Amino acid sequence: DAGVTQSPTHLIKTRGQQVTLRCSPKSGHDTVSWYQQALGQGPQFIFQYYEEEERQRGNFPDRFSGHQFPNYSSELNVNALLLGDSALYLCASSLGQSVPQHFGDGTRLSIL
Amino acid sequence: AQSVTQPDIHITVSEGASLELRCNYSYGATPYLFWYVQSPGQGLQLLLKYFSGDTLVQGIKGFEAEFKRSQSSFNLRKPSVHWSDAAEYFCAVGARTSYDKVIFGPGTSLSVIP
């Protein structure tokens, strides 16, 4: 039973660039949430996708956007990268927007 | 405002000793409560959850937690800590309705002395 998978594992970008992170939910799940975890902090909710639509959004600027595909996989896009965007980006999946969510191992994004 | 506090940033215990990690929350509705564990470089693993019913819940790896509504607390406990328990522990709260985000506390880092 495949869990939540994220790619890539690590990524290095420079300021001003754009990045796309990918997530495949746990088998049987249809809801994907994205979190940003800065070093030494708890995860912060970015947004949630269900039925290919953004359903909820946390306190993140429009530079952060996403997409959900018909197969329930999801992408997180960040434009105009800032140094402060350096973090571990976690994807979590669930069924029908329910809790608890199952988390992937994350993508470590470093901005130079 | 919705929030989760974990008063202890870092805790060190000896292997075999008991453990209690504190969690307090502020939430407008009756919450769902969770404890997650994160090993270095990895994602979050669910230890246990409280939805309703018995206020003492059992989780994986020998952990338990007790929901105290009057104190808005959900403390995590383990009677005997193992060296492999060293990790970061996060308390989280979510809504009983399915349409609200999960809020995480800042985490407590646990070190275990052999």
GROMACS .gro file of C-alpha atoms in nm, chain B:
model
  114
  113ALA     CA    1  -0.798   3.273   1.757
  114GLN     CA    2  -0.710   2.911   1.700
  115SER     CA    3  -0.371   2.811   1.838
  116VAL     CA    4  -0.167   2.528   1.983
  117THR     CA    5   0.107   2.578   2.239
  118GLN     CA    6   0.373   2.334   2.347
  119PRO     CA    7   0.542   2.497   2.646
  120ASP     CA    8   0.855   2.280   2.636
  121ILE     CA    9   1.087   2.351   2.344
  122HIS     CA   10   1.330   2.075   2.440
  123ILE     CA   11   1.318   1.789   2.690
  124THR     CA   12   1.590   1.544   2.788
  125VAL     CA   13   1.509   1.218   2.966
  126SER     CA   14   1.704   0.907   3.055
  127GLU     CA   15   1.624   0.584   2.880
  128GLY     CA   16   1.366   0.393   3.083
  129ALA     CA   17   1.229   0.705   3.249
  130SER     CA   18   0.873   0.822   3.208
  131LEU     CA   19   0.780   1.104   2.972
  132GLU     CA   20   0.510   1.369   2.955
  133LEU     CA   21   0.491   1.627   2.675
  134ARG     CA   22   0.251   1.914   2.727
  135CYS     CA   23   0.003   2.056   2.479
  136ASN     CA   24  -0.256   2.330   2.524
  137TYR     CA   25  -0.495   2.452   2.259
  138SER     CA   26  -0.733   2.735   2.189
  139TYR     CA   27  -1.015   2.648   1.952
  140GLY     CA   28  -1.363   2.787   1.892
  141ALA     CA   29  -1.531   2.453   1.836
  142THR     CA   30  -1.491   2.109   1.989
  143PRO     CA   31  -1.166   1.994   1.837
  144TYR     CA   32  -1.009   1.684   1.703
  145LEU     CA   33  -0.664   1.644   1.861
  146PHE     CA   34  -0.353   1.470   1.732
  147TRP     CA   35   0.005   1.394   1.822
  148TYR     CA   36   0.258   1.344   1.545
  149VAL     CA   37   0.626   1.245   1.563
  150GLN     CA   38   0.894   1.353   1.318
  151SER     CA   39   1.237   1.194   1.292
  152PRO     CA   40   1.518   1.400   1.139
  153GLY     CA   41   1.473   1.456   0.767
  154GLN     CA   42   1.142   1.277   0.755
  155GLY     CA   43   0.772   1.354   0.742
  156LEU     CA   44   0.519   1.331   1.020
  157GLN     CA   45   0.389   1.003   1.161
  158LEU     CA   46   0.059   0.996   1.347
  159LEU     CA   47   0.102   0.865   1.704
  160LEU     CA   48  -0.257   0.895   1.819
  161LYS     CA   49  -0.578   1.090   1.780
  162TYR     CA   50  -0.874   1.198   1.989
  163PHE     CA   51  -1.213   1.246   1.828
  164SER     CA   52  -1.462   1.170   2.106
  165GLY     CA   53  -1.544   0.923   2.383
  166ASP     CA   54  -1.285   0.798   2.629
  167THR     CA   55  -1.055   1.087   2.713
  168LEU     CA   56  -0.753   0.857   2.751
  169VAL     CA   57  -0.640   0.740   2.409
  170GLN     CA   58  -0.380   0.482   2.324
  171GLY     CA   59  -0.146   0.517   2.032
  172ILE     CA   60   0.139   0.343   1.861
  173LYS     CA   61   0.483   0.280   2.013
  174GLY     CA   62   0.341   0.268   2.368
  175PHE     CA   63   0.225   0.631   2.376
  176GLU     CA   64  -0.098   0.755   2.530
  177ALA     CA   65  -0.260   1.095   2.568
  178GLU     CA   66  -0.530   1.238   2.789
  179PHE     CA   67  -0.782   1.500   2.678
  180LYS     CA   68  -0.880   1.741   2.955
  181ARG     CA   69  -1.150   1.976   2.830
  182SER     CA   70  -1.146   2.195   3.143
  183GLN     CA   71  -0.775   2.261   3.097
  184SER     CA   72  -0.778   2.270   2.715
  185SER     CA   73  -0.494   2.022   2.727
  186PHE     CA   74  -0.392   1.706   2.545
  187ASN     CA   75  -0.070   1.584   2.706
  188LEU     CA   76   0.129   1.294   2.565
  189ARG     CA   77   0.276   1.032   2.797
  190LYS     CA   78   0.492   0.722   2.783
  191PRO     CA   79   0.580   0.514   3.090
  192SER     CA   80   0.927   0.407   2.975
  193VAL     CA   81   1.120   0.590   2.705
  194HIS     CA   82   1.343   0.410   2.455
  195TRP     CA   83   1.645   0.564   2.281
  196SER     CA   84   1.458   0.536   1.951
  197ASP     CA   85   1.193   0.778   2.081
  198ALA     CA   86   1.432   1.071   2.034
  199ALA     CA   87   1.256   1.293   1.778
  200GLU     CA   88   1.042   1.604   1.738
  201TYR     CA   89   0.685   1.579   1.866
  202PHE     CA   90   0.400   1.793   1.738
  203CYS     CA   91   0.057   1.844   1.886
  204ALA     CA   92  -0.214   1.944   1.638
  205VAL     CA   93  -0.579   2.043   1.642
  206GLY     CA   94  -0.845   2.024   1.372
  207ALA     CA   95  -1.215   2.089   1.342
  208ARG     CA   96  -1.486   1.827   1.385
  209THR     CA   97  -1.625   1.945   1.055
  210SER     CA   98  -1.423   1.836   0.762
  211TYR     CA   99  -1.367   2.178   0.621
  212ASP     CA  100  -1.109   2.339   0.843
  213LYS     CA  101  -0.733   2.325   0.842
  214VAL     CA  102  -0.519   2.141   1.092
  215ILE     CA  103  -0.310   2.369   1.315
  216PHE     CA  104   0.020   2.248   1.453
  217GLY     CA  105   0.208   2.351   1.764
  218PRO     CA  106   0.573   2.456   1.747
  219GLY     CA  107   0.697   2.115   1.855
  220THR     CA  108   0.896   1.966   2.144
  221SER     CA  109   1.235   1.815   2.076
  222LEU     CA  110   1.301   1.501   2.280
  223SER     CA  111   1.653   1.380   2.358
  224VAL     CA  112   1.710   1.045   2.528
  225ILE     CA  113   2.019   0.979   2.739
  226PRO     CA  114   2.137   0.614   2.728
   0.00000   0.00000   0.00000
